[in-house]
PDB file of C-alpha atoms and ligand atoms in Angstrom:
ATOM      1  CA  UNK A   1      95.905  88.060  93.766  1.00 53.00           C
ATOM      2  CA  UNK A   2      93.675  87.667  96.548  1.00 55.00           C
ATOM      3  CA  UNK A   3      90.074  86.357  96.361  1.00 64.00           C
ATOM      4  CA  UNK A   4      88.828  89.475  99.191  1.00 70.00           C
ATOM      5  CA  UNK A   5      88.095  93.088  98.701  1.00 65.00           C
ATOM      6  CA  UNK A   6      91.065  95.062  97.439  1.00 63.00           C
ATOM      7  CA  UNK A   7      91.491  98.674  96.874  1.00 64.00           C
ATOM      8  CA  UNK A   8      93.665 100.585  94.726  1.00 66.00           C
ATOM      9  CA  UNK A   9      94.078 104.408  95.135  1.00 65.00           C
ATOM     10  CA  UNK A  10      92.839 105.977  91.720  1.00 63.00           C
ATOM     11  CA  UNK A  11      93.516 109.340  91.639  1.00 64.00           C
ATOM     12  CA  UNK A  12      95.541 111.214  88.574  1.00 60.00           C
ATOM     13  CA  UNK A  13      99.462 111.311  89.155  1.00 65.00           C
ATOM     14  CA  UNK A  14      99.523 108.968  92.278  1.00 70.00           C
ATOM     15  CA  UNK A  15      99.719 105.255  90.438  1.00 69.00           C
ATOM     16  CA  UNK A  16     101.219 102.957  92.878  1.00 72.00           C
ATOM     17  CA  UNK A  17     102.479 100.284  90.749  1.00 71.00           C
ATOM     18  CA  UNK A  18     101.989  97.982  94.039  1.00 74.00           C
ATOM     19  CA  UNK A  19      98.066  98.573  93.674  1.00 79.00           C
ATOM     20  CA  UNK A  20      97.408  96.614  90.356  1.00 83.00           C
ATOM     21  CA  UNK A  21      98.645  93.104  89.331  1.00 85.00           C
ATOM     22  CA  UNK A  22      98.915  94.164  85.905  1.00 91.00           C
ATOM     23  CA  UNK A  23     101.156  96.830  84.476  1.00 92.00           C
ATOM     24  CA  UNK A  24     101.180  96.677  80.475  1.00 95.00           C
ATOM     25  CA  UNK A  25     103.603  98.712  78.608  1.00 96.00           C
ATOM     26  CA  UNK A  26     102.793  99.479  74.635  1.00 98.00           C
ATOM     27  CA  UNK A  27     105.767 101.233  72.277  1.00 98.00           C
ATOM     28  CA  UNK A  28     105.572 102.430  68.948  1.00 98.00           C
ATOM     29  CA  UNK A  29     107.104  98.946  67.606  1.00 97.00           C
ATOM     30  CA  UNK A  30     103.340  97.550  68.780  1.00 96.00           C
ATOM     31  CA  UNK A  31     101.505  99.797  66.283  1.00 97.00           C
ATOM     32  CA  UNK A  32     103.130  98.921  63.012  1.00 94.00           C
ATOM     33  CA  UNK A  33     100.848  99.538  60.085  1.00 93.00           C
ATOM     34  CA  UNK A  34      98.310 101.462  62.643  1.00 94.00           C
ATOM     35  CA  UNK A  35      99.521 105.659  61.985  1.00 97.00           C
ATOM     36  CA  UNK A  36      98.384 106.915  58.765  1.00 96.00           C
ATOM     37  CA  UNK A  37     102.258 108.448  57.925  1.00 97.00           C
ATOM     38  CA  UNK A  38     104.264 105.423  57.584  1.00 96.00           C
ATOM     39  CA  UNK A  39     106.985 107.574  56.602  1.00 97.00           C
ATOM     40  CA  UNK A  40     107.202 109.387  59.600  1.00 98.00           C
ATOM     41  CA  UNK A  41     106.759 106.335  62.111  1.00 98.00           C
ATOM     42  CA  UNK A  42     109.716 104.560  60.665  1.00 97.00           C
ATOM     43  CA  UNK A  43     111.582 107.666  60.983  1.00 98.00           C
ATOM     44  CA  UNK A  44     110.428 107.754  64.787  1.00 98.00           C
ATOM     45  CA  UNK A  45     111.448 104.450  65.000  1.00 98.00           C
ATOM     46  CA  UNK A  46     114.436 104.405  63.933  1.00 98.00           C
ATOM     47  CA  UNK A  47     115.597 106.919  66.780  1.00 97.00           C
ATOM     48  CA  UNK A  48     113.493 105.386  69.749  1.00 97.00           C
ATOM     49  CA  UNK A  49     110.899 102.809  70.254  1.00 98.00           C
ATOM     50  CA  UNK A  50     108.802 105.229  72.190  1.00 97.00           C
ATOM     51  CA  UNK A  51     106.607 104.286  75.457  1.00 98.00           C
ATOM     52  CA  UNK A  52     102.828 105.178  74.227  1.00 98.00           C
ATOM     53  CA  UNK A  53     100.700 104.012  76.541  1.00 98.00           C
ATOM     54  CA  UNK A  54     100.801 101.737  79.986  1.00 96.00           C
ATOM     55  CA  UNK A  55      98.135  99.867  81.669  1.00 96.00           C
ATOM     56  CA  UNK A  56      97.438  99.214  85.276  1.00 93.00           C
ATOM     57  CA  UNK A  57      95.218  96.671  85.798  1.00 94.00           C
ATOM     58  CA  UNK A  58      93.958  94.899  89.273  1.00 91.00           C
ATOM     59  CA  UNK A  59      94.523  90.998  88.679  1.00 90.00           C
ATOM     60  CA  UNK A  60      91.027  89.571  88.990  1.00 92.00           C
ATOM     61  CA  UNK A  61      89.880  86.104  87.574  1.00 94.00           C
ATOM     62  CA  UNK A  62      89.013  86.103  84.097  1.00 96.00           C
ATOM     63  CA  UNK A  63      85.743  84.804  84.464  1.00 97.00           C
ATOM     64  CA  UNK A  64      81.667  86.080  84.130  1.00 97.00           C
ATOM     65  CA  UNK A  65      80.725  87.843  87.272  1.00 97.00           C
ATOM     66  CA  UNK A  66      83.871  89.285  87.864  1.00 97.00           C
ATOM     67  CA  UNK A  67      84.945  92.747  86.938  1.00 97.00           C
ATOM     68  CA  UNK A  68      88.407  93.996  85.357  1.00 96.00           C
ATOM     69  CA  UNK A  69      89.564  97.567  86.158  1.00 94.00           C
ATOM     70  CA  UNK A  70      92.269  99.893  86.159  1.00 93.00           C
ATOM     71  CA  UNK A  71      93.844 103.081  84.931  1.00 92.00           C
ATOM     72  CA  UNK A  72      95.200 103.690  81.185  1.00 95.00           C
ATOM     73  CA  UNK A  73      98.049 106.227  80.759  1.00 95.00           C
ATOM     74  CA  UNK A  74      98.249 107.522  77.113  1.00 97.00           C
ATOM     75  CA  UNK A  75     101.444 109.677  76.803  1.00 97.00           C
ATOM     76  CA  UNK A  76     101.349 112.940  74.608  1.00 98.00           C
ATOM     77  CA  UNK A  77     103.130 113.119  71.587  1.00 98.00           C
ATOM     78  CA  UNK A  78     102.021 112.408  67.564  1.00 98.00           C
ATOM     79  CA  UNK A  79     103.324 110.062  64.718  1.00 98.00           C
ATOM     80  CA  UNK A  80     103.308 112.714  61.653  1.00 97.00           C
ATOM     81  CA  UNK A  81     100.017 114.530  62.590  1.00 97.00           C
ATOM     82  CA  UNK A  82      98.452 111.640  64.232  1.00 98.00           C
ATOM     83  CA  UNK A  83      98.257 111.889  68.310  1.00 98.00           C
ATOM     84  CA  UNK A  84      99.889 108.916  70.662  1.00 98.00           C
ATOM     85  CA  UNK A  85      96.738 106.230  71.066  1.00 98.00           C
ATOM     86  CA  UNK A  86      96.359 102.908  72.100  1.00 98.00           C
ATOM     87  CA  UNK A  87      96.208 100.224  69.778  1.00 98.00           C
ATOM     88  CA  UNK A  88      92.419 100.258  70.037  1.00 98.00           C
ATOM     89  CA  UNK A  89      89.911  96.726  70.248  1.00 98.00           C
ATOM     90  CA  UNK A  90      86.634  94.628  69.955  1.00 98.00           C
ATOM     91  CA  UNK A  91      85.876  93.093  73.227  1.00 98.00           C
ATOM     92  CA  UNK A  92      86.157  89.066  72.138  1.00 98.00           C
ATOM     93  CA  UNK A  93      82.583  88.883  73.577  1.00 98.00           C
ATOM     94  CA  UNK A  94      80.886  91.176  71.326  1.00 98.00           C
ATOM     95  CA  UNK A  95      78.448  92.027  73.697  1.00 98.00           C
ATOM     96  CA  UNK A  96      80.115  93.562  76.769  1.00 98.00           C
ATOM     97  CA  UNK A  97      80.494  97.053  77.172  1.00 97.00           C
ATOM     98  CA  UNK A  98      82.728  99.006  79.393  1.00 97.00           C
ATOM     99  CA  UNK A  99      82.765 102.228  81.416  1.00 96.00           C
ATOM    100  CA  UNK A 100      85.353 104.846  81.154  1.00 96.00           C
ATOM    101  CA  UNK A 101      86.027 107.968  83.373  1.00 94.00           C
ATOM    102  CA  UNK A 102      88.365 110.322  82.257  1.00 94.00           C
ATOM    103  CA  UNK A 103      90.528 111.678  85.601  1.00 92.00           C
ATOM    104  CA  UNK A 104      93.015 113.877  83.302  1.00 93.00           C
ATOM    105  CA  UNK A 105      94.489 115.383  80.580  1.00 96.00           C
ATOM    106  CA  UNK A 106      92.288 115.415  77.482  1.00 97.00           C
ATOM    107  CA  UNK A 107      91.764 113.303  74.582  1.00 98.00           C
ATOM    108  CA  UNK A 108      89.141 111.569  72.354  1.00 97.00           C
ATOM    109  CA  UNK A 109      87.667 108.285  72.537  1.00 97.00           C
ATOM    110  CA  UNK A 110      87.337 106.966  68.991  1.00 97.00           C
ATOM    111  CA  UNK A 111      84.467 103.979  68.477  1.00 97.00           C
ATOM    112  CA  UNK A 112      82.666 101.785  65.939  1.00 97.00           C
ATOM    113  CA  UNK A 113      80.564  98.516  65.464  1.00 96.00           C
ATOM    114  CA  UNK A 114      81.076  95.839  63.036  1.00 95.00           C
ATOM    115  CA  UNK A 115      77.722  97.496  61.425  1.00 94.00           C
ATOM    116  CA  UNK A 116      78.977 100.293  60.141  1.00 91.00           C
ATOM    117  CA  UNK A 117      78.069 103.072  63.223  1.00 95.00           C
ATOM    118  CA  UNK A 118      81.062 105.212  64.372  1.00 96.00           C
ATOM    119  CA  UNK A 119      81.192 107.925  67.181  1.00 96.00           C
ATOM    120  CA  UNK A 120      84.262 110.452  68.692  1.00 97.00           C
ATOM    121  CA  UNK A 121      83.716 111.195  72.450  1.00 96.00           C
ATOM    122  CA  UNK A 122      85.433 113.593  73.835  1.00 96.00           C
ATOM    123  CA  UNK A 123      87.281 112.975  76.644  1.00 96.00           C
ATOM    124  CA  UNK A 124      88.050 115.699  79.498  1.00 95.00           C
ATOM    125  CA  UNK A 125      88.684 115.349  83.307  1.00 93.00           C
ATOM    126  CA  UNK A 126      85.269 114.028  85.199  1.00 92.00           C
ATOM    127  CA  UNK A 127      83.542 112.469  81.806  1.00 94.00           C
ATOM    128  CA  UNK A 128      82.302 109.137  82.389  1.00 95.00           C
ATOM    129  CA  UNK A 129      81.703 107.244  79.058  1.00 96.00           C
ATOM    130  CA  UNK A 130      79.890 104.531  78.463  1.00 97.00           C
ATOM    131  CA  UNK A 131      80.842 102.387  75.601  1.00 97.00           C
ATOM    132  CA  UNK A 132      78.105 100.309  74.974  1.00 96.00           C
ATOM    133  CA  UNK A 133      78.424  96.517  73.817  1.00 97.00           C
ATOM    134  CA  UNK A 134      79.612  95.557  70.377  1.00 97.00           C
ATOM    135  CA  UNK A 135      81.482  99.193  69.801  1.00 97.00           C
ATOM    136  CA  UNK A 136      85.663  98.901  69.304  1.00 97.00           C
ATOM    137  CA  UNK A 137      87.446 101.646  71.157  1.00 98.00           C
ATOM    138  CA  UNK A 138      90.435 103.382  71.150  1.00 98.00           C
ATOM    139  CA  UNK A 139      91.999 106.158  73.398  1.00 98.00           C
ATOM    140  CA  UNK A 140      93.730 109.166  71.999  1.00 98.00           C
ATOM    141  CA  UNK A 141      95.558 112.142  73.184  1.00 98.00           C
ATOM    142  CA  UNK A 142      94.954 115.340  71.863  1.00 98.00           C
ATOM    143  CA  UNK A 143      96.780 116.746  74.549  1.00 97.00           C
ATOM    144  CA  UNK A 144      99.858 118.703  74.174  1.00 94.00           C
ATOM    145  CA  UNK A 145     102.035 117.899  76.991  1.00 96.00           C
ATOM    146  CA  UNK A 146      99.917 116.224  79.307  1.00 96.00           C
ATOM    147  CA  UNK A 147      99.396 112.411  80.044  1.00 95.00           C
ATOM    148  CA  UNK A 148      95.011 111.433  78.987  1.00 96.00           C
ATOM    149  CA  UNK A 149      94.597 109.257  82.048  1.00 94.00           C
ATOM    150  CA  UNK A 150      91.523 107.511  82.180  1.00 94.00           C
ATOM    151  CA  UNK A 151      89.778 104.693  84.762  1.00 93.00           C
ATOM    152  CA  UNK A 152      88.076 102.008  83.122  1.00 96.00           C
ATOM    153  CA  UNK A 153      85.831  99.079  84.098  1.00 97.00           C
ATOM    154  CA  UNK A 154      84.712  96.423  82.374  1.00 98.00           C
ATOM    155  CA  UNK A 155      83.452  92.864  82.627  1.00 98.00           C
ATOM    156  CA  UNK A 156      86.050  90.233  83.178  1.00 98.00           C
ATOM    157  CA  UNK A 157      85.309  87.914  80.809  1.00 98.00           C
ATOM    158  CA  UNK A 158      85.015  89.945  77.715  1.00 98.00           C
ATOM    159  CA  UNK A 159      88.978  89.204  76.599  1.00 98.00           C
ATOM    160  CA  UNK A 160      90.214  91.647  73.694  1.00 98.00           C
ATOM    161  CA  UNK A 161      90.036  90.760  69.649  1.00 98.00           C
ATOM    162  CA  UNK A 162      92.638  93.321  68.408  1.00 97.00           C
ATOM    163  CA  UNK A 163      93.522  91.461  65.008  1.00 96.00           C
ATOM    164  CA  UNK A 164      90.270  92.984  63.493  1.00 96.00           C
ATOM    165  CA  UNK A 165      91.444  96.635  64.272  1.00 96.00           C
ATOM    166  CA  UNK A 166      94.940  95.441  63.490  1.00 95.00           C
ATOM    167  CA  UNK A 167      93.803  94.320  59.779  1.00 94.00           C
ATOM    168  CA  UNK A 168      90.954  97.059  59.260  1.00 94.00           C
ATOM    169  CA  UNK A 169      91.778 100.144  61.409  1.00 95.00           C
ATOM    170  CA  UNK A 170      89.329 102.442  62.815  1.00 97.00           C
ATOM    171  CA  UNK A 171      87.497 103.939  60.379  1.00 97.00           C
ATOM    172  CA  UNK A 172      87.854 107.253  62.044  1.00 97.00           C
ATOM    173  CA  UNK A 173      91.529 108.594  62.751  1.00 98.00           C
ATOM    174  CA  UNK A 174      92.133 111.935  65.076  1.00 98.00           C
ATOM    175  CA  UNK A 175      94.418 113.913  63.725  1.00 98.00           C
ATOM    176  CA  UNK A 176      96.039 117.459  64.216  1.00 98.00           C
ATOM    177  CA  UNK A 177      94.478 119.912  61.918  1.00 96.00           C
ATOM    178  CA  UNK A 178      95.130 123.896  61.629  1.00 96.00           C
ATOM    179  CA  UNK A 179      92.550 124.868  64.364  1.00 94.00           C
ATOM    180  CA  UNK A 180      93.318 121.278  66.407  1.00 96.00           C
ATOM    181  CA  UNK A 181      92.390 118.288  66.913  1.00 97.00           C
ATOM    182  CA  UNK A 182      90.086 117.070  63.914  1.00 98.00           C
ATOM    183  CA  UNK A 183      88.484 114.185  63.262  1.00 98.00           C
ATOM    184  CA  UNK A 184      89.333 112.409  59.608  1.00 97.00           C
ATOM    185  CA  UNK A 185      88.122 109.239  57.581  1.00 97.00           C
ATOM    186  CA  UNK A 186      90.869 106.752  57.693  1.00 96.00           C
ATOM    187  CA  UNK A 187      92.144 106.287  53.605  1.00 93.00           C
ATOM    188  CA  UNK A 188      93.754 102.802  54.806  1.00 91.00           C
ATOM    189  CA  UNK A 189      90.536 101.833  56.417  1.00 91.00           C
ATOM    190  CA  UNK A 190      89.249  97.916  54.958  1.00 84.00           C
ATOM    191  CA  UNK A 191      85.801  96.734  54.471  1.00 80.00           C
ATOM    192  CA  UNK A 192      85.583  92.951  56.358  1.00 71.00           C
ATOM    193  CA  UNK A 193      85.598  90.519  53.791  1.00 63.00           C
ATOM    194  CA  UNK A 194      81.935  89.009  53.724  1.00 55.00           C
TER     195      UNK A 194
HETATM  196  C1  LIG B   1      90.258  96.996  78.255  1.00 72.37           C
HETATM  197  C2  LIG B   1      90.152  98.487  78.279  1.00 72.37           C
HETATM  198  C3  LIG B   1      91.456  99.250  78.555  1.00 72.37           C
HETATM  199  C4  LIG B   1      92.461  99.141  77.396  1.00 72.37           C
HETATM  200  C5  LIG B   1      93.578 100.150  77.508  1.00 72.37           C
HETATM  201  C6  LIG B   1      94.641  99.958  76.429  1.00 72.37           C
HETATM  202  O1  LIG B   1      89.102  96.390  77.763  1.00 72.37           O
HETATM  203  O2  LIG B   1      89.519  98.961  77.114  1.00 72.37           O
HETATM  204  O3  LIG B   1      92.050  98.767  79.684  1.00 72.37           O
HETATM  205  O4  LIG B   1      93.000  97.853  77.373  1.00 72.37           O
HETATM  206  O5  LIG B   1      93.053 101.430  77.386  1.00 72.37           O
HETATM  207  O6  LIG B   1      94.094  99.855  75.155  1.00 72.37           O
HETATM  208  P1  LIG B   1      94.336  98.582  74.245  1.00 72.37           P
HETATM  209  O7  LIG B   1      93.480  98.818  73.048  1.00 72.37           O
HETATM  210  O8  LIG B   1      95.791  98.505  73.919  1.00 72.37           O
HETATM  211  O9  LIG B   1      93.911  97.381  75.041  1.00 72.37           O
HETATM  212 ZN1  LIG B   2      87.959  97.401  76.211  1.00 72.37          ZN
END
């Protein structure tokens, strides 16, 4: 990493590894207990620990003042009825947001707050969304063959709480209905313990 200006070509289907420090690769073994059909994600399983999503990431200190960025690559494909999406967190400083521009494919950006408020934003090439702070976010793609890549920014020092999603869920899930992609309570969601 160097301390100077760096650049890093962002443009949909040319990802030079080279460009970003930070290349994260999530399977379906990383989402246990996350898909509604728990039937059908062992099944998956048991064939192939699918790639779901990868991260690029340019390597920045970790620190306030800095920024983090990068592009996130959400595969297509579906658990059941449930579309491929990331595993979905809480910034570890609550109140840092984070800005999101969607370069292709198409998908859904699935939010809440510890409060109670939840929103779905769609997610189609040239929307910019802003997520503000305090909201949990997850990626999904409702596409059907395509890869949802998205650019992201986001302050450096926010860090990631995913145990809270990992224990509660979203409250919202995106599934495939009849006419598409729909947008469903989560059954499994918990209430935080007060
Ligand atoms: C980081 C930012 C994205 C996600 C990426 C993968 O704050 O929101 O870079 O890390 O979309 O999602 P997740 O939930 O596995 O980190
Ligand atoms: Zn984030």
């Amino acid at each position: 990493m160097t301390n100077g200006p760096s650049t890093a070509l962002v443009q949909a289907g040319t990802i030079r590894p080279e460009d970003f420090g930070n290349h994260i690769t999530r399977r379906l073994s990383s989402m246990k207990g996350q898909y509604l059909d728990q039937t059908a994600y062992e099944r998956m399983l048991g064939q192939e620990d699918s790639l779901l999503y990868e991260v690029y990431e340019l390597l920045r200190p970790e620190k306030e003042g800095e920024l983090l960025s990068g592009l996130s690559i959400v595969h297509p494909g579906k658990v059941g009825n449930e579309y491929f999406m990331t595993k979905g967190h809480f910034h570890e400083v609550l109140e840092t947001a984070e800005i999101y521009l969607c370069l292709s494919g198409r998908g859904m950006m699935v939010m809440e707050t510890p409060e109670g408020d939840w929103s779905v934003k769609e997610l189609t090439p040239g929307v910019s969304l802003y997520v503000p702070p305090r909201w949990a976010h997850r990626s999904v793609n409702t596409g059907a063959s395509e890869d949802l890549v998205t650019y992201f920014i986001y302050p450096a020092h926010a860090g990631h709480d995913y145990g809270t999603i990992e224990t509660r869920g979203f409250r919202k899930l995106v599934t495939e209905g009849a006419d598409g992609p729909q947008i469903i309570d989560n059954p499994k969601w918990v209430e935080a313990a007060v």
